Amino acid sequence: MVPFNNQGSPSRPDNQSPATAFQMAESTIWMDGVLTPYGQSQIHVLSHSLHYGSAAFEGIRAYKTSSGKPAIFRARDHVERLFRSMAILGGSVPYSVDQVIAAIGDVIKANHLDECYIRPIAYFGPEVKGLKLPLASSMKLAIAVWPWGKYLGDGSANKGIRVKIASFRRPEVGSSLPWAKLSGNYLNSIMARREATLAQVDEAILLDQQGFVAEGSGENIFVVANKKILTPFACNVLQGITRESVIEIASKLGYSVSEALISRNQLYDADEVFFTGTAAEITPIGEVDGRLIRGGVVGPITKEILKVFEGAIRGTSDEWEEWLSYV
Ligand code: PMP
């Protein structure tokens, strides 16, 4: 049975797959309170968000936990970020955080999934034709779910992924909104990711305008050197919820974790490098610009953090239970 996977990345092992093969075309999408068949989940072609990138969205995961029930990982943090993204743009989502969390639970149940990726998107309808930001009355919310294997591969065979530094950089922070997960922001990520694809590597790293490391096209990044863990300052990058979780886990494990300016030199010279993100989870990096990191194999500190993270998302440890919202 092959679960749906539109990135070509390996799917989860069978024991974590849904009981029956998931067909996206037969799925149900929550659209402003209505559970709508996939084929009918349409938006207006004059949607302001389609034309100008004015949508806010989230990427969330639900995992099958050790109790057998699915749980959404850090649901409230994600939904609050959706609201903040829209507020940074100047709009507001016409629901409460609790209503959106409940709707996510409903759409997971309606699709009979015990493990999935969750994509809420708040977007504007067709009422405003120019660049003026539409009113909240024009806003719509949709929530789709689908099973999705680890976005950049499952890290099998103890190998890290191959990445390259893109020529596209994160936009100058005085003219961009990196904390907001807005669809328009992602053109820059698409350009960087395309360079990686053309170079036949797995992912791109973007530098900031000063030339320091910022993040992946859809992930935050961590560097381990001399048993100390560093990650770029949050000002230029998305404030990742996985990033925050890893900072907490690594600190609890006794590691020194700090935000820092990280040069490309430090990347090439690192003991370990890994990405974090909801879709990518924790993805070890084995090669940057043709230079092997630790011979390309997954490092011990990455492994240690990964193990605790796996326990947290699967509910096997009470310590991180507050991160889970059971469906
Ligand atoms: N940076 C970017 C640009 C992203 O798109 C993502 C994915 N949301 C992340 C970082 C990681 O954020 P999170 O851990 O909250 O998914």
Coordinates of C-alpha atoms and ligand atoms in Angstrom, one line a residue:
M1 CA 0.0 0.0 0.0
V2 CA 1.5 3.3 -1.0
P3 CA 0.3 6.3 0.9
F4 CA -0.1 9.6 -0.9
N5 CA 3.2 11.4 -1.3
N6 CA 3.4 14.3 -3.8
Q7 CA 7.1 15.1 -3.2
G8 CA 8.6 11.8 -4.2
S9 CA 10.1 11.5 -0.8
P10 CA 10.0 8.2 1.0
S11 CA 6.8 7.5 2.9
R12 CA 6.7 6.5 6.5
P13 CA 7.2 2.8 7.3
D14 CA 4.0 0.7 6.9
N15 CA 3.3 0.6 10.7
Q16 CA 2.8 4.3 10.6
S17 CA 0.7 4.4 7.4
P18 CA -3.1 4.9 7.4
A19 CA -5.1 1.7 7.3
T20 CA -6.3 2.3 3.8
A21 CA -4.5 4.1 1.0
F22 CA -5.4 7.7 1.0
Q23 CA -6.7 9.3 -2.2
M24 CA -6.3 13.0 -2.2
A25 CA -9.0 13.3 -4.8
E26 CA -11.4 11.6 -2.5
S27 CA -10.5 13.7 0.6
T28 CA -12.6 16.3 2.3
I29 CA -11.4 19.9 2.8
W30 CA -12.9 22.2 5.5
M31 CA -14.0 25.4 3.8
D32 CA -15.4 28.0 6.2
G33 CA -17.2 25.5 8.2
V34 CA -18.3 23.2 5.4
L35 CA -16.6 19.8 4.9
T36 CA -16.3 20.0 1.1
P37 CA -15.3 17.3 -1.3
Y38 CA -11.8 17.8 -2.8
G39 CA -13.2 18.3 -6.4
Q40 CA -15.5 21.1 -5.2
S41 CA -13.0 22.9 -3.0
Q42 CA -12.6 25.9 -5.3
I43 CA -11.8 29.5 -4.9
H44 CA -12.6 32.5 -7.2
V45 CA -10.2 33.2 -10.0
L46 CA -10.1 36.8 -8.9
S47 CA -9.1 36.0 -5.4
H48 CA -6.8 38.9 -4.1
S49 CA -4.5 36.2 -2.6
L50 CA -4.0 34.4 -5.9
H51 CA -3.1 37.6 -7.7
Y52 CA -0.9 39.3 -5.0
G53 CA 0.2 36.6 -2.6
S54 CA -1.9 37.9 0.3
A55 CA -2.7 34.6 2.0
A56 CA -1.4 33.4 5.4
F57 CA -1.0 29.7 5.9
E58 CA 0.4 27.1 8.3
G59 CA 2.0 23.7 8.1
I60 CA 1.1 21.5 11.1
R61 CA 1.4 17.7 11.7
A62 CA -0.7 15.2 13.6
Y63 CA 1.0 12.0 14.7
K64 CA -0.3 8.7 15.8
T65 CA 0.7 8.5 19.4
S66 CA 1.6 5.7 21.7
S67 CA -1.9 5.8 23.1
G68 CA -3.2 4.9 19.6
K69 CA -4.9 8.2 19.2
P70 CA -3.7 10.9 16.8
A71 CA -2.4 14.2 18.4
I72 CA -1.8 17.5 16.7
F73 CA 1.7 18.7 17.5
R74 CA 1.7 22.2 19.1
A75 CA -1.7 23.0 17.6
R76 CA -2.2 26.3 19.5
D77 CA 1.3 27.6 18.6
H78 CA 0.7 27.0 14.9
V79 CA -2.8 28.5 14.9
E80 CA -1.7 31.5 16.9
R81 CA 1.1 32.0 14.3
L82 CA -1.5 31.9 11.5
F83 CA -3.4 34.7 13.2
R84 CA -0.1 36.6 13.8
S85 CA 0.9 36.2 10.2
M86 CA -2.4 37.7 9.0
A87 CA -2.1 40.5 11.7
I88 CA 1.5 41.3 10.4
L89 CA 0.0 41.7 7.0
G90 CA -2.6 44.0 8.4
G91 CA -5.6 41.7 8.4
S92 CA -7.4 39.5 10.9
V93 CA -8.7 35.9 10.7
P94 CA -12.5 35.9 11.3
Y95 CA -12.5 32.9 13.7
S96 CA -11.1 32.3 17.2
V97 CA -8.0 30.1 17.8
D98 CA -10.2 27.5 19.5
Q99 CA -12.6 27.4 16.5
V100 CA -9.7 26.7 14.2
I101 CA -8.2 24.0 16.4
A102 CA -11.6 22.3 16.6
A103 CA -12.0 22.6 12.8
I104 CA -8.6 20.9 12.3
G105 CA -9.8 18.0 14.5
D106 CA -13.0 17.8 12.5
V107 CA -11.2 17.6 9.1
I108 CA -8.7 14.9 10.4
K109 CA -11.6 12.8 11.6
A110 CA -13.6 13.4 8.4
N111 CA -10.6 12.0 6.4
H112 CA -10.1 9.0 8.8
L113 CA -6.4 9.8 9.2
D114 CA -4.4 9.0 12.3
E115 CA -1.3 10.7 11.0
C116 CA -1.1 13.6 8.6
Y117 CA 0.1 17.0 7.5
I118 CA -2.4 19.8 8.0
R119 CA -2.6 22.9 5.8
P120 CA -4.8 25.8 7.0
I121 CA -4.9 28.8 4.6
A122 CA -6.5 32.2 5.2
Y123 CA -7.1 34.0 1.9
F124 CA -9.1 36.8 0.5
G125 CA -12.0 36.6 -2.0
P126 CA -12.4 38.5 -5.2
E127 CA -14.0 41.7 -3.8
V128 CA -10.9 44.0 -4.0
K129 CA -9.3 44.2 -7.5
G130 CA -6.3 46.4 -6.7
L131 CA -3.5 46.3 -4.1
K132 CA -5.6 47.7 -1.3
L133 CA -5.7 45.1 1.5
P134 CA -9.3 43.7 1.5
L135 CA -11.5 43.8 4.6
A136 CA -11.9 40.9 7.0
S137 CA -15.4 40.3 5.5
S138 CA -13.6 39.2 2.3
M139 CA -11.5 36.6 4.2
K140 CA -11.9 32.9 3.9
L141 CA -10.3 29.9 5.6
A142 CA -9.7 26.5 4.3
I143 CA -8.0 23.5 6.0
A144 CA -6.8 20.5 4.0
V145 CA -5.0 17.4 5.3
W146 CA -3.0 14.6 3.7
P147 CA -0.5 11.9 4.7
W148 CA 3.0 13.2 4.0
G149 CA 6.3 11.4 4.6
K150 CA 9.2 13.4 5.9
Y151 CA 9.6 16.2 3.3
L152 CA 13.3 15.9 2.6
G153 CA 13.6 12.2 2.9
D154 CA 13.5 9.9 5.9
G155 CA 17.2 10.1 6.7
S156 CA 17.5 6.3 6.3
A157 CA 20.9 4.6 6.1
N158 CA 22.3 7.1 8.6
K159 CA 23.0 9.6 5.9
G160 CA 22.4 13.3 5.9
I161 CA 20.9 15.1 2.9
R162 CA 22.9 17.1 0.3
V163 CA 22.4 20.9 0.2
K164 CA 23.8 23.9 -1.5
I165 CA 23.9 27.6 -0.7
A166 CA 21.6 29.4 -3.2
S167 CA 22.4 32.6 -5.0
F168 CA 19.0 33.9 -4.0
R169 CA 19.2 35.5 -0.6
R170 CA 16.6 36.2 2.1
P171 CA 15.2 39.7 1.3
E172 CA 16.5 42.7 3.2
V173 CA 14.8 42.6 6.6
G174 CA 13.7 46.3 6.5
S175 CA 11.5 45.5 3.5
S176 CA 10.3 42.0 4.3
L177 CA 8.1 40.2 6.8
P178 CA 10.0 37.0 7.6
W179 CA 8.0 36.2 10.7
A180 CA 4.8 36.0 8.8
K181 CA 4.0 32.8 6.9
L182 CA 2.5 34.6 3.9
S183 CA 2.2 33.0 0.5
G184 CA 3.9 35.9 -1.2
N185 CA 7.1 35.3 0.8
Y186 CA 7.5 31.9 -0.8
L187 CA 8.5 33.0 -4.3
N188 CA 12.0 33.7 -2.9
S189 CA 12.1 30.1 -1.4
I190 CA 10.9 28.6 -4.7
M191 CA 13.7 30.3 -6.6
A192 CA 16.3 29.0 -4.1
R193 CA 14.8 25.5 -4.1
R194 CA 14.9 25.5 -7.9
E195 CA 18.6 26.1 -7.8
A196 CA 19.1 23.1 -5.5
T197 CA 16.9 20.9 -7.8
L198 CA 18.9 22.0 -10.9
A199 CA 22.2 21.2 -9.0
Q200 CA 20.7 17.8 -8.2
V201 CA 20.9 18.3 -4.4
D202 CA 18.1 18.0 -1.9
E203 CA 17.6 21.5 -0.6
A204 CA 18.9 25.1 -0.6
I205 CA 20.3 27.2 2.2
L206 CA 19.7 31.0 1.9
L207 CA 22.0 33.6 3.2
D208 CA 20.8 36.9 4.5
Q209 CA 21.8 40.3 2.9
Q210 CA 25.0 40.5 5.0
G211 CA 26.0 37.0 3.8
F212 CA 25.3 35.2 7.1
V213 CA 23.3 31.9 7.1
A214 CA 19.6 32.5 7.3
E215 CA 17.6 29.2 6.8
G216 CA 16.5 26.6 4.3
S217 CA 13.8 27.3 1.7
G218 CA 11.3 25.9 4.2
E219 CA 13.3 25.0 7.3
N220 CA 15.3 26.6 10.0
I221 CA 18.9 25.5 10.4
F222 CA 21.2 24.4 13.3
V223 CA 25.0 24.0 13.4
V224 CA 26.9 22.0 16.0
A225 CA 30.5 22.9 16.7
N226 CA 32.6 21.7 19.7
K227 CA 29.4 20.3 21.3
K228 CA 27.8 23.8 21.2
I229 CA 24.6 24.3 19.2
L230 CA 24.1 27.5 17.2
T231 CA 21.1 28.7 15.1
P232 CA 20.7 32.0 13.2
F233 CA 19.0 35.0 14.9
A234 CA 15.3 34.9 14.4
C235 CA 15.1 38.4 12.9
N236 CA 15.7 37.3 9.3
V237 CA 13.9 34.0 9.4
L238 CA 10.6 32.3 10.2
Q239 CA 10.3 31.7 13.9
G240 CA 9.9 28.0 13.5
I241 CA 7.9 26.0 16.0
T242 CA 10.2 23.0 15.4
R243 CA 13.2 25.3 16.0
E244 CA 11.7 26.4 19.3
S245 CA 11.0 22.8 20.2
V246 CA 14.6 21.8 19.4
I247 CA 16.0 24.7 21.4
E248 CA 14.0 23.5 24.4
I249 CA 14.9 19.8 24.0
A250 CA 18.6 20.5 23.5
S251 CA 18.7 22.9 26.5
K252 CA 17.0 20.2 28.7
L253 CA 19.6 17.7 27.4
G254 CA 22.2 20.1 28.8
Y255 CA 23.6 21.6 25.6
S256 CA 24.5 25.2 25.2
V257 CA 22.2 26.5 22.5
S258 CA 22.5 30.1 21.2
E259 CA 21.4 32.4 18.4
A260 CA 24.4 33.6 16.5
L261 CA 25.6 35.1 13.3
I262 CA 26.8 32.0 11.4
S263 CA 29.1 32.3 8.4
R264 CA 29.3 30.0 5.5
N265 CA 32.8 29.1 6.8
Q266 CA 31.2 27.8 10.0
L267 CA 28.8 25.7 8.0
Y268 CA 31.6 24.0 6.0
D269 CA 33.7 23.5 9.2
A270 CA 30.8 22.3 11.4
D271 CA 30.7 19.0 13.3
E272 CA 27.0 18.5 12.6
V273 CA 24.3 20.5 10.7
F274 CA 20.6 19.9 10.6
F275 CA 17.3 21.4 9.4
T276 CA 14.2 21.7 11.4
G277 CA 10.6 22.3 10.2
T278 CA 7.1 20.8 10.5
A279 CA 7.4 19.1 7.1
A280 CA 11.1 18.3 7.3
E281 CA 10.9 17.5 11.1
I282 CA 14.6 17.1 12.0
T283 CA 16.6 16.5 8.9
P284 CA 20.4 15.8 9.2
I285 CA 22.6 17.5 6.6
G286 CA 25.5 15.4 5.3
E287 CA 26.9 17.7 2.6
V288 CA 27.1 21.5 2.0
D289 CA 28.3 22.7 -1.4
G290 CA 30.1 19.5 -2.0
R291 CA 31.9 19.4 1.4
L292 CA 31.0 16.4 3.6
I293 CA 29.9 17.1 7.2
R294 CA 31.2 14.3 9.4
G295 CA 31.8 12.1 6.4
G296 CA 28.1 12.6 5.5
V297 CA 26.7 10.5 8.3
V298 CA 24.3 11.6 11.0
G299 CA 26.1 13.1 14.1
P300 CA 25.6 12.0 17.7
I301 CA 24.0 15.2 19.0
T302 CA 21.6 15.3 16.1
K303 CA 20.7 11.7 16.9
E304 CA 20.2 12.4 20.5
I305 CA 17.9 15.4 19.9
L306 CA 16.0 13.4 17.2
K307 CA 15.3 10.6 19.7
V308 CA 13.8 13.0 22.2
F309 CA 11.8 14.8 19.5
E310 CA 10.4 11.5 18.3
G311 CA 9.3 10.7 21.8
A312 CA 7.7 14.1 22.1
I313 CA 5.6 13.9 18.9
R314 CA 4.5 10.3 19.7
G315 CA 3.6 11.0 23.3
T316 CA 6.0 8.4 24.8
S317 CA 7.3 10.9 27.3
D318 CA 5.2 12.8 29.8
E319 CA 7.7 15.6 29.7
W320 CA 6.4 17.1 26.4
E321 CA 2.7 16.1 26.8
E322 CA 1.6 19.8 26.8
W323 CA 2.7 20.0 23.1
L324 CA 0.0 17.4 22.1
S325 CA -3.7 18.1 21.4
Y326 CA -5.4 14.7 21.0
V327 CA -8.0 14.4 18.3
Ligands
PMP1 N1 11.5 28.6 7.7 C1 10.6 28.6 6.6 C2 10.8 29.6 5.5 C3 9.5 27.7 6.6 O1 8.7 27.7 5.6 C4 9.3 26.8 7.6 C5 8.2 25.8 7.6 N2 7.0 26.4 8.2 C6 10.2 26.8 8.7 C7 11.3 27.7 8.7 C8 10.1 25.9 9.9 O2 9.0 26.3 10.7 P1 8.1 25.3 11.6 O3 9.1 24.5 12.4 O4 7.3 26.1 12.4 O5 7.4 24.4 10.6

